[in-house]
Amino acid sequence: DDENSTKVVSFAMSVCGDVGPEALIALKSAILLMSVLTTYEVHLFTDGSQAVYDTFSVHVKAYSWLPNKENVRFTFHTIDMNSFLQTLFKPCSANRLIIPRTLKGKFGITQFIYVDTDILWLEDPAILFREFTKFGEDQEMGFAYEIESEHRDESSFYHSSGYDLPIIGPNGINAGVALFRVKDPNRTSDELLEIAKVYQPRMRLGDQDVLNFYGDKHPEQMFRMGCQFNRRSDSKCEVYVTGILHGNRGIFHHPLVAPYHEYALRWNLVRSIPLEGFP
């Protein structure tokens, strides 16, 4: 049965600073859609701060201790906040560049999903995880385009901002949702870190710029993910009722976003659904 063919689904998220409440909603949206027939391994990378513990970690741990939750396993990791990666973009954002090394080296994980904290799952994470079955032999990373178009679009950040480094495809990729198939994590992470160090002064979006640069250099490793798995208000992706909604630039809880807007409606719906252990 295709619906139940994925037995173990791994995904990761980085939670730092003041995004604990937002991350909790993102995780809650995933938990509400998980299947009892699948095992989920959720790797949560945090800055170890009291703020993240109080607004995020304590609730996740309370949920994990409840009975009949054996199919969902949470593992917490502490991010090195002294790394130069923290200066690339927002704190902890660039952690995704080295997570493949950690997950394969310590846990033997060779395939995982990475998501930002400002997302809502609209379907079981196992469905996105099955996209790995579509990877070609050489493909190691999957992303959706920044703009869902086969042609140059001047509204793309990479064209409207005067950005002058290489990008993937006509308008670049968005790194908010990523698929990683880990082959040689040391080789890949070393190259990503080297790109970051050399080109940091010219980068605007940190780790996303690094991944665009890397993907332009290694197009054979890139898998184009369907835009429904990273749908944003400005991505020009057809409206889907499935996939992942990505509320970048704070659109889920922005004071100027009308409460009847799709993003606000979905966000408030997830917030309002009761879930043991969650506030």
PDB file of C-alpha atoms in Angstrom:
ATOM      1  CA  ASP A   1       0.000   0.000   0.000  1.00  0.00           C
ATOM      2  CA  ASP A   2       1.640   3.271  -1.152  1.00  0.00           C
ATOM      3  CA  GLU A   3       0.020   5.235   1.655  1.00  0.00           C
ATOM      4  CA  ASN A   4       1.792   3.152   4.292  1.00  0.00           C
ATOM      5  CA  SER A   5       4.985   2.244   2.441  1.00  0.00           C
ATOM      6  CA  THR A   6       7.123   4.767   4.331  1.00  0.00           C
ATOM      7  CA  LYS A   7       7.862   3.153   7.683  1.00  0.00           C
ATOM      8  CA  VAL A   8      10.286   5.684   9.185  1.00  0.00           C
ATOM      9  CA  VAL A   9      10.093   9.402   8.432  1.00  0.00           C
ATOM     10  CA  SER A  10      12.869  11.699   9.665  1.00  0.00           C
ATOM     11  CA  PHE A  11      12.638  15.468   9.753  1.00  0.00           C
ATOM     12  CA  ALA A  12      14.584  18.251  11.426  1.00  0.00           C
ATOM     13  CA  MET A  13      14.032  21.834  12.511  1.00  0.00           C
ATOM     14  CA  SER A  14      16.205  24.512  14.171  1.00  0.00           C
ATOM     15  CA  VAL A  15      14.644  26.566  16.986  1.00  0.00           C
ATOM     16  CA  CYS A  16      16.442  29.601  18.388  1.00  0.00           C
ATOM     17  CA  GLY A  17      15.741  32.955  19.976  1.00  0.00           C
ATOM     18  CA  ASP A  18      12.114  34.035  20.046  1.00  0.00           C
ATOM     19  CA  VAL A  19      10.668  31.552  17.523  1.00  0.00           C
ATOM     20  CA  GLY A  20       9.677  28.914  20.110  1.00  0.00           C
ATOM     21  CA  PRO A  21       5.919  29.602  19.917  1.00  0.00           C
ATOM     22  CA  GLU A  22       6.028  29.628  16.116  1.00  0.00           C
ATOM     23  CA  ALA A  23       8.013  26.368  16.019  1.00  0.00           C
ATOM     24  CA  LEU A  24       5.522  24.759  18.380  1.00  0.00           C
ATOM     25  CA  ILE A  25       2.647  25.510  15.987  1.00  0.00           C
ATOM     26  CA  ALA A  26       4.674  24.106  13.071  1.00  0.00           C
ATOM     27  CA  LEU A  27       5.392  20.905  14.981  1.00  0.00           C
ATOM     28  CA  LYS A  28       1.797  20.657  16.169  1.00  0.00           C
ATOM     29  CA  SER A  29       0.553  20.863  12.569  1.00  0.00           C
ATOM     30  CA  ALA A  30       2.744  17.852  11.738  1.00  0.00           C
ATOM     31  CA  ILE A  31       1.707  15.804  14.771  1.00  0.00           C
ATOM     32  CA  LEU A  32      -1.996  16.320  14.039  1.00  0.00           C
ATOM     33  CA  LEU A  33      -1.535  14.716  10.608  1.00  0.00           C
ATOM     34  CA  MET A  34       0.786  11.840  11.488  1.00  0.00           C
ATOM     35  CA  SER A  35      -0.241   8.242  10.837  1.00  0.00           C
ATOM     36  CA  VAL A  36      -0.131   5.593  13.576  1.00  0.00           C
ATOM     37  CA  LEU A  37       1.260   3.224  10.931  1.00  0.00           C
ATOM     38  CA  THR A  38       4.452   5.245  10.497  1.00  0.00           C
ATOM     39  CA  THR A  39       7.364   5.935  12.844  1.00  0.00           C
ATOM     40  CA  TYR A  40       8.533   9.546  12.942  1.00  0.00           C
ATOM     41  CA  GLU A  41      11.988  10.624  14.080  1.00  0.00           C
ATOM     42  CA  VAL A  42      11.963  14.342  14.817  1.00  0.00           C
ATOM     43  CA  HIS A  43      15.324  16.041  15.374  1.00  0.00           C
ATOM     44  CA  LEU A  44      15.092  19.414  17.066  1.00  0.00           C
ATOM     45  CA  PHE A  45      18.168  21.647  17.113  1.00  0.00           C
ATOM     46  CA  THR A  46      17.972  24.476  19.655  1.00  0.00           C
ATOM     47  CA  ASP A  47      20.197  27.208  21.058  1.00  0.00           C
ATOM     48  CA  GLY A  48      19.790  25.771  24.553  1.00  0.00           C
ATOM     49  CA  SER A  49      18.302  29.026  25.834  1.00  0.00           C
ATOM     50  CA  GLN A  50      15.786  29.328  28.648  1.00  0.00           C
ATOM     51  CA  ALA A  51      13.415  31.125  26.266  1.00  0.00           C
ATOM     52  CA  VAL A  52      13.326  28.198  23.837  1.00  0.00           C
ATOM     53  CA  TYR A  53      12.962  25.725  26.693  1.00  0.00           C
ATOM     54  CA  ASP A  54      10.017  27.607  28.209  1.00  0.00           C
ATOM     55  CA  THR A  55       8.157  28.254  24.968  1.00  0.00           C
ATOM     56  CA  PHE A  56       8.981  25.094  23.021  1.00  0.00           C
ATOM     57  CA  SER A  57      11.063  22.273  24.479  1.00  0.00           C
ATOM     58  CA  VAL A  58       9.085  21.792  27.698  1.00  0.00           C
ATOM     59  CA  HIS A  59       5.846  21.312  25.739  1.00  0.00           C
ATOM     60  CA  VAL A  60       7.386  18.860  23.273  1.00  0.00           C
ATOM     61  CA  LYS A  61       8.802  16.815  26.138  1.00  0.00           C
ATOM     62  CA  ALA A  62       5.433  16.837  27.923  1.00  0.00           C
ATOM     63  CA  TYR A  63       3.793  15.491  24.781  1.00  0.00           C
ATOM     64  CA  SER A  64       6.476  12.825  24.270  1.00  0.00           C
ATOM     65  CA  TRP A  65       5.925  11.465  27.795  1.00  0.00           C
ATOM     66  CA  LEU A  66       2.243  10.812  27.178  1.00  0.00           C
ATOM     67  CA  PRO A  67       1.167   7.165  26.674  1.00  0.00           C
ATOM     68  CA  ASN A  68       0.708   5.695  23.185  1.00  0.00           C
ATOM     69  CA  LYS A  69       3.205   8.026  21.523  1.00  0.00           C
ATOM     70  CA  GLU A  70       5.741   5.301  20.712  1.00  0.00           C
ATOM     71  CA  ASN A  71       5.645   6.025  16.971  1.00  0.00           C
ATOM     72  CA  VAL A  72       6.935   9.592  17.438  1.00  0.00           C
ATOM     73  CA  ARG A  73      10.480  10.024  18.745  1.00  0.00           C
ATOM     74  CA  PHE A  74      11.955  13.421  19.564  1.00  0.00           C
ATOM     75  CA  THR A  75      15.691  14.025  19.851  1.00  0.00           C
ATOM     76  CA  PHE A  76      17.050  17.377  21.034  1.00  0.00           C
ATOM     77  CA  HIS A  77      20.411  18.752  19.928  1.00  0.00           C
ATOM     78  CA  THR A  78      22.237  21.902  21.048  1.00  0.00           C
ATOM     79  CA  ILE A  79      23.579  24.208  18.351  1.00  0.00           C
ATOM     80  CA  ASP A  80      27.054  25.734  18.594  1.00  0.00           C
ATOM     81  CA  MET A  81      26.104  29.392  18.878  1.00  0.00           C
ATOM     82  CA  ASN A  82      29.747  30.489  18.592  1.00  0.00           C
ATOM     83  CA  SER A  83      30.080  29.165  15.038  1.00  0.00           C
ATOM     84  CA  PHE A  84      30.561  31.704  12.240  1.00  0.00           C
ATOM     85  CA  LEU A  85      27.417  30.168  10.704  1.00  0.00           C
ATOM     86  CA  GLN A  86      25.346  32.211  13.149  1.00  0.00           C
ATOM     87  CA  THR A  87      26.459  35.400  11.361  1.00  0.00           C
ATOM     88  CA  LEU A  88      25.312  34.320   7.895  1.00  0.00           C
ATOM     89  CA  PHE A  89      21.636  35.151   8.315  1.00  0.00           C
ATOM     90  CA  LYS A  90      19.183  34.736  11.190  1.00  0.00           C
ATOM     91  CA  PRO A  91      20.525  32.836  14.224  1.00  0.00           C
ATOM     92  CA  CYS A  92      20.554  29.074  13.612  1.00  0.00           C
ATOM     93  CA  SER A  93      19.268  29.385  10.055  1.00  0.00           C
ATOM     94  CA  ALA A  94      22.541  28.159   8.556  1.00  0.00           C
ATOM     95  CA  ASN A  95      22.553  25.143  10.861  1.00  0.00           C
ATOM     96  CA  ARG A  96      20.887  23.237   8.016  1.00  0.00           C
ATOM     97  CA  LEU A  97      24.229  23.232   6.198  1.00  0.00           C
ATOM     98  CA  ILE A  98      25.790  20.898   8.771  1.00  0.00           C
ATOM     99  CA  ILE A  99      22.795  18.894  10.009  1.00  0.00           C
ATOM    100  CA  PRO A 100      23.420  16.155   7.397  1.00  0.00           C
ATOM    101  CA  ARG A 101      26.812  15.515   9.005  1.00  0.00           C
ATOM    102  CA  THR A 102      25.260  15.246  12.480  1.00  0.00           C
ATOM    103  CA  LEU A 103      22.335  13.018  11.542  1.00  0.00           C
ATOM    104  CA  LYS A 104      24.325  10.553   9.472  1.00  0.00           C
ATOM    105  CA  GLY A 105      27.356  10.540  11.758  1.00  0.00           C
ATOM    106  CA  LYS A 106      25.466  10.010  15.027  1.00  0.00           C
ATOM    107  CA  PHE A 107      22.264   8.294  13.935  1.00  0.00           C
ATOM    108  CA  GLY A 108      22.972   6.738  10.550  1.00  0.00           C
ATOM    109  CA  ILE A 109      20.174   8.765   8.945  1.00  0.00           C
ATOM    110  CA  THR A 110      20.632   9.044   5.193  1.00  0.00           C
ATOM    111  CA  GLN A 111      17.359  10.769   4.224  1.00  0.00           C
ATOM    112  CA  PHE A 112      15.545  13.555   6.044  1.00  0.00           C
ATOM    113  CA  ILE A 113      13.331  16.585   5.585  1.00  0.00           C
ATOM    114  CA  TYR A 114      14.415  19.984   6.907  1.00  0.00           C
ATOM    115  CA  VAL A 115      11.805  22.674   7.570  1.00  0.00           C
ATOM    116  CA  ASP A 116      11.911  26.224   8.852  1.00  0.00           C
ATOM    117  CA  THR A 117       9.830  27.104  11.904  1.00  0.00           C
ATOM    118  CA  ASP A 118       7.401  29.314   9.944  1.00  0.00           C
ATOM    119  CA  ILE A 119       5.588  26.500   8.155  1.00  0.00           C
ATOM    120  CA  LEU A 120       2.324  24.577   8.466  1.00  0.00           C
ATOM    121  CA  TRP A 121       2.037  20.981   7.387  1.00  0.00           C
ATOM    122  CA  LEU A 122      -1.164  20.429   5.383  1.00  0.00           C
ATOM    123  CA  GLU A 123      -0.683  16.657   5.124  1.00  0.00           C
ATOM    124  CA  ASP A 124       1.209  13.779   6.720  1.00  0.00           C
ATOM    125  CA  PRO A 125       5.006  14.400   6.549  1.00  0.00           C
ATOM    126  CA  ALA A 126       5.308  10.867   5.155  1.00  0.00           C
ATOM    127  CA  ILE A 127       3.889  12.121   1.858  1.00  0.00           C
ATOM    128  CA  LEU A 128       6.731  14.584   1.327  1.00  0.00           C
ATOM    129  CA  PHE A 129       9.206  11.947   2.507  1.00  0.00           C
ATOM    130  CA  ARG A 130       8.098   9.688  -0.346  1.00  0.00           C
ATOM    131  CA  GLU A 131       9.515  12.247  -2.779  1.00  0.00           C
ATOM    132  CA  PHE A 132      12.880  10.598  -2.085  1.00  0.00           C
ATOM    133  CA  THR A 133      11.707   7.667  -4.232  1.00  0.00           C
ATOM    134  CA  LYS A 134      11.780  10.048  -7.211  1.00  0.00           C
ATOM    135  CA  PHE A 135      15.434  11.017  -6.723  1.00  0.00           C
ATOM    136  CA  GLY A 136      17.859  10.019  -9.443  1.00  0.00           C
ATOM    137  CA  GLU A 137      21.047   8.189  -8.554  1.00  0.00           C
ATOM    138  CA  ASP A 138      23.124  11.379  -8.218  1.00  0.00           C
ATOM    139  CA  GLN A 139      20.522  13.627  -6.609  1.00  0.00           C
ATOM    140  CA  GLU A 140      21.191  14.603  -2.998  1.00  0.00           C
ATOM    141  CA  MET A 141      19.089  17.714  -2.283  1.00  0.00           C
ATOM    142  CA  GLY A 142      15.557  18.745  -3.138  1.00  0.00           C
ATOM    143  CA  PHE A 143      14.110  22.279  -3.161  1.00  0.00           C
ATOM    144  CA  ALA A 144      11.224  24.215  -4.663  1.00  0.00           C
ATOM    145  CA  TYR A 145      11.908  27.263  -6.812  1.00  0.00           C
ATOM    146  CA  GLU A 146      11.797  30.727  -5.269  1.00  0.00           C
ATOM    147  CA  ILE A 147       9.311  31.615  -8.026  1.00  0.00           C
ATOM    148  CA  GLU A 148       7.349  28.823  -9.720  1.00  0.00           C
ATOM    149  CA  SER A 149       8.312  29.691 -13.277  1.00  0.00           C
ATOM    150  CA  GLU A 150      10.490  28.303 -16.047  1.00  0.00           C
ATOM    151  CA  HIS A 151      11.528  31.836 -17.001  1.00  0.00           C
ATOM    152  CA  ARG A 152      13.332  34.716 -15.372  1.00  0.00           C
ATOM    153  CA  ASP A 153      10.921  36.612 -13.137  1.00  0.00           C
ATOM    154  CA  GLU A 154      11.970  40.114 -12.125  1.00  0.00           C
ATOM    155  CA  SER A 155       9.916  39.868  -8.916  1.00  0.00           C
ATOM    156  CA  SER A 156      12.318  37.226  -7.601  1.00  0.00           C
ATOM    157  CA  PHE A 157      14.545  38.521  -4.815  1.00  0.00           C
ATOM    158  CA  TYR A 158      17.570  37.324  -6.755  1.00  0.00           C
ATOM    159  CA  HIS A 159      16.772  39.624  -9.696  1.00  0.00           C
ATOM    160  CA  SER A 160      15.191  42.589  -7.906  1.00  0.00           C
ATOM    161  CA  SER A 161      17.999  43.073  -5.373  1.00  0.00           C
ATOM    162  CA  GLY A 162      21.034  43.260  -7.634  1.00  0.00           C
ATOM    163  CA  TYR A 163      22.322  39.909  -6.320  1.00  0.00           C
ATOM    164  CA  ASP A 164      25.327  38.760  -8.376  1.00  0.00           C
ATOM    165  CA  LEU A 165      26.206  35.224  -7.255  1.00  0.00           C
ATOM    166  CA  PRO A 166      25.115  31.990  -9.029  1.00  0.00           C
ATOM    167  CA  ILE A 167      21.619  30.607  -8.398  1.00  0.00           C
ATOM    168  CA  ILE A 168      19.745  27.441  -9.330  1.00  0.00           C
ATOM    169  CA  GLY A 169      17.356  27.671 -12.275  1.00  0.00           C
ATOM    170  CA  PRO A 170      15.894  30.912 -13.599  1.00  0.00           C
ATOM    171  CA  ASN A 171      15.008  32.445 -10.211  1.00  0.00           C
ATOM    172  CA  GLY A 172      16.853  30.487  -7.515  1.00  0.00           C
ATOM    173  CA  ILE A 173      15.539  28.042  -4.939  1.00  0.00           C
ATOM    174  CA  ASN A 174      13.945  28.632  -1.555  1.00  0.00           C
ATOM    175  CA  ALA A 175      15.591  26.687   1.288  1.00  0.00           C
ATOM    176  CA  GLY A 176      12.724  26.862   3.797  1.00  0.00           C
ATOM    177  CA  VAL A 177      11.759  23.271   3.043  1.00  0.00           C
ATOM    178  CA  ALA A 178      14.489  20.893   1.945  1.00  0.00           C
ATOM    179  CA  LEU A 179      15.045  17.221   1.233  1.00  0.00           C
ATOM    180  CA  PHE A 180      18.510  15.879   2.059  1.00  0.00           C
ATOM    181  CA  ARG A 181      19.760  12.497   0.907  1.00  0.00           C
ATOM    182  CA  VAL A 182      23.086  12.104   2.668  1.00  0.00           C
ATOM    183  CA  LYS A 183      25.875  10.303   0.836  1.00  0.00           C
ATOM    184  CA  ASP A 184      29.167  11.892   1.894  1.00  0.00           C
ATOM    185  CA  PRO A 185      28.214  14.447   4.545  1.00  0.00           C
ATOM    186  CA  ASN A 186      31.777  15.518   5.267  1.00  0.00           C
ATOM    187  CA  ARG A 187      32.508  16.307   1.625  1.00  0.00           C
ATOM    188  CA  THR A 188      29.244  18.162   1.133  1.00  0.00           C
ATOM    189  CA  SER A 189      29.313  20.103   4.407  1.00  0.00           C
ATOM    190  CA  ASP A 190      32.970  21.051   3.910  1.00  0.00           C
ATOM    191  CA  GLU A 191      32.178  22.491   0.484  1.00  0.00           C
ATOM    192  CA  LEU A 192      29.102  24.339   1.748  1.00  0.00           C
ATOM    193  CA  LEU A 193      31.104  25.854   4.604  1.00  0.00           C
ATOM    194  CA  GLU A 194      33.873  26.902   2.246  1.00  0.00           C
ATOM    195  CA  ILE A 195      31.367  28.670  -0.022  1.00  0.00           C
ATOM    196  CA  ALA A 196      29.922  30.422   3.027  1.00  0.00           C
ATOM    197  CA  LYS A 197      33.318  31.613   4.234  1.00  0.00           C
ATOM    198  CA  VAL A 198      34.525  32.874   0.852  1.00  0.00           C
ATOM    199  CA  TYR A 199      31.353  34.582  -0.349  1.00  0.00           C
ATOM    200  CA  GLN A 200      29.700  35.683   2.895  1.00  0.00           C
ATOM    201  CA  PRO A 201      30.239  39.433   2.268  1.00  0.00           C
ATOM    202  CA  ARG A 202      28.247  39.218  -0.987  1.00  0.00           C
ATOM    203  CA  MET A 203      25.415  37.052   0.327  1.00  0.00           C
ATOM    204  CA  ARG A 204      22.017  38.429   1.330  1.00  0.00           C
ATOM    205  CA  LEU A 205      20.067  35.374   2.501  1.00  0.00           C
ATOM    206  CA  GLY A 206      22.886  33.378   4.079  1.00  0.00           C
ATOM    207  CA  ASP A 207      22.480  29.620   3.883  1.00  0.00           C
ATOM    208  CA  GLN A 208      19.904  29.855   1.067  1.00  0.00           C
ATOM    209  CA  ASP A 209      22.512  31.699  -1.014  1.00  0.00           C
ATOM    210  CA  VAL A 210      25.088  29.039  -0.133  1.00  0.00           C
ATOM    211  CA  LEU A 211      22.753  26.264  -1.315  1.00  0.00           C
ATOM    212  CA  ASN A 212      21.982  28.145  -4.539  1.00  0.00           C
ATOM    213  CA  PHE A 213      25.695  28.576  -5.209  1.00  0.00           C
ATOM    214  CA  TYR A 214      26.364  24.896  -4.472  1.00  0.00           C
ATOM    215  CA  GLY A 215      23.455  23.744  -6.634  1.00  0.00           C
ATOM    216  CA  ASP A 216      24.588  25.834  -9.598  1.00  0.00           C
ATOM    217  CA  LYS A 217      27.973  24.144  -9.288  1.00  0.00           C
ATOM    218  CA  HIS A 218      26.478  20.642  -8.892  1.00  0.00           C
ATOM    219  CA  PRO A 219      23.206  20.616 -10.882  1.00  0.00           C
ATOM    220  CA  GLU A 220      23.278  16.827 -11.089  1.00  0.00           C
ATOM    221  CA  GLN A 221      22.734  16.684  -7.312  1.00  0.00           C
ATOM    222  CA  MET A 222      19.613  18.858  -7.331  1.00  0.00           C
ATOM    223  CA  PHE A 223      16.029  17.545  -7.306  1.00  0.00           C
ATOM    224  CA  ARG A 224      13.231  19.966  -8.117  1.00  0.00           C
ATOM    225  CA  MET A 225      10.557  19.611  -5.472  1.00  0.00           C
ATOM    226  CA  GLY A 226       6.936  20.394  -6.263  1.00  0.00           C
ATOM    227  CA  CYS A 227       6.004  23.937  -5.260  1.00  0.00           C
ATOM    228  CA  GLN A 228       3.068  22.658  -3.173  1.00  0.00           C
ATOM    229  CA  PHE A 229       5.625  21.484  -0.608  1.00  0.00           C
ATOM    230  CA  ASN A 230       6.911  25.044  -0.105  1.00  0.00           C
ATOM    231  CA  ARG A 231       4.024  27.313  -1.036  1.00  0.00           C
ATOM    232  CA  ARG A 232       4.568  30.950  -0.107  1.00  0.00           C
ATOM    233  CA  SER A 233       2.445  34.044  -0.670  1.00  0.00           C
ATOM    234  CA  ASP A 234       4.937  35.281  -3.281  1.00  0.00           C
ATOM    235  CA  SER A 235       6.022  31.995  -4.898  1.00  0.00           C
ATOM    236  CA  LYS A 236       3.313  32.108  -7.617  1.00  0.00           C
ATOM    237  CA  CYS A 237       2.491  28.482  -6.884  1.00  0.00           C
ATOM    238  CA  GLU A 238      -1.006  27.234  -7.628  1.00  0.00           C
ATOM    239  CA  VAL A 239      -3.130  27.024  -4.471  1.00  0.00           C
ATOM    240  CA  TYR A 240      -3.107  23.469  -3.107  1.00  0.00           C
ATOM    241  CA  VAL A 241      -4.973  22.026  -0.133  1.00  0.00           C
ATOM    242  CA  THR A 242      -2.060  19.665   0.542  1.00  0.00           C
ATOM    243  CA  GLY A 243       1.689  20.066   0.939  1.00  0.00           C
ATOM    244  CA  ILE A 244       3.312  22.694   3.165  1.00  0.00           C
ATOM    245  CA  LEU A 245       2.366  26.325   3.645  1.00  0.00           C
ATOM    246  CA  HIS A 246       5.439  28.492   4.270  1.00  0.00           C
ATOM    247  CA  GLY A 247       4.614  31.767   6.012  1.00  0.00           C
ATOM    248  CA  ASN A 248       7.883  33.557   5.372  1.00  0.00           C
ATOM    249  CA  ARG A 249       8.298  37.177   6.443  1.00  0.00           C
ATOM    250  CA  GLY A 250       5.940  36.602   9.375  1.00  0.00           C
ATOM    251  CA  ILE A 251       2.753  36.425   7.309  1.00  0.00           C
ATOM    252  CA  PHE A 252       1.052  33.907   9.643  1.00  0.00           C
ATOM    253  CA  HIS A 253       0.891  36.371  12.510  1.00  0.00           C
ATOM    254  CA  HIS A 254       1.567  39.731  10.866  1.00  0.00           C
ATOM    255  CA  PRO A 255      -0.727  42.478  12.247  1.00  0.00           C
ATOM    256  CA  LEU A 256      -1.542  43.712   8.724  1.00  0.00           C
ATOM    257  CA  VAL A 257      -2.687  40.286   7.481  1.00  0.00           C
ATOM    258  CA  ALA A 258      -6.481  40.032   7.577  1.00  0.00           C
ATOM    259  CA  PRO A 259      -7.834  37.244   9.830  1.00  0.00           C
ATOM    260  CA  TYR A 260      -9.760  35.765   6.890  1.00  0.00           C
ATOM    261  CA  HIS A 261      -6.584  35.437   4.788  1.00  0.00           C
ATOM    262  CA  GLU A 262      -5.758  31.772   4.095  1.00  0.00           C
ATOM    263  CA  TYR A 263      -2.465  31.929   5.972  1.00  0.00           C
ATOM    264  CA  ALA A 264      -3.989  33.493   9.081  1.00  0.00           C
ATOM    265  CA  LEU A 265      -7.004  31.155   8.991  1.00  0.00           C
ATOM    266  CA  ARG A 266      -4.892  28.018   8.826  1.00  0.00           C
ATOM    267  CA  TRP A 267      -2.492  29.285  11.493  1.00  0.00           C
ATOM    268  CA  ASN A 268      -5.289  30.099  13.922  1.00  0.00           C
ATOM    269  CA  LEU A 269      -7.030  26.787  13.218  1.00  0.00           C
ATOM    270  CA  VAL A 270      -3.925  24.789  14.202  1.00  0.00           C
ATOM    271  CA  ARG A 271      -3.468  26.977  17.280  1.00  0.00           C
ATOM    272  CA  SER A 272      -7.040  26.314  18.390  1.00  0.00           C
ATOM    273  CA  ILE A 273      -7.069  22.514  18.015  1.00  0.00           C
ATOM    274  CA  PRO A 274      -6.478  20.880  21.428  1.00  0.00           C
ATOM    275  CA  LEU A 275      -3.432  18.605  21.715  1.00  0.00           C
ATOM    276  CA  GLU A 276      -2.277  17.048  24.975  1.00  0.00           C
ATOM    277  CA  GLY A 277       0.951  18.539  26.292  1.00  0.00           C
ATOM    278  CA  PHE A 278       0.628  21.621  24.107  1.00  0.00           C
ATOM    279  CA  PRO A 279      -0.544  24.986  25.454  1.00  0.00           C
TER     280      PRO A 279
END
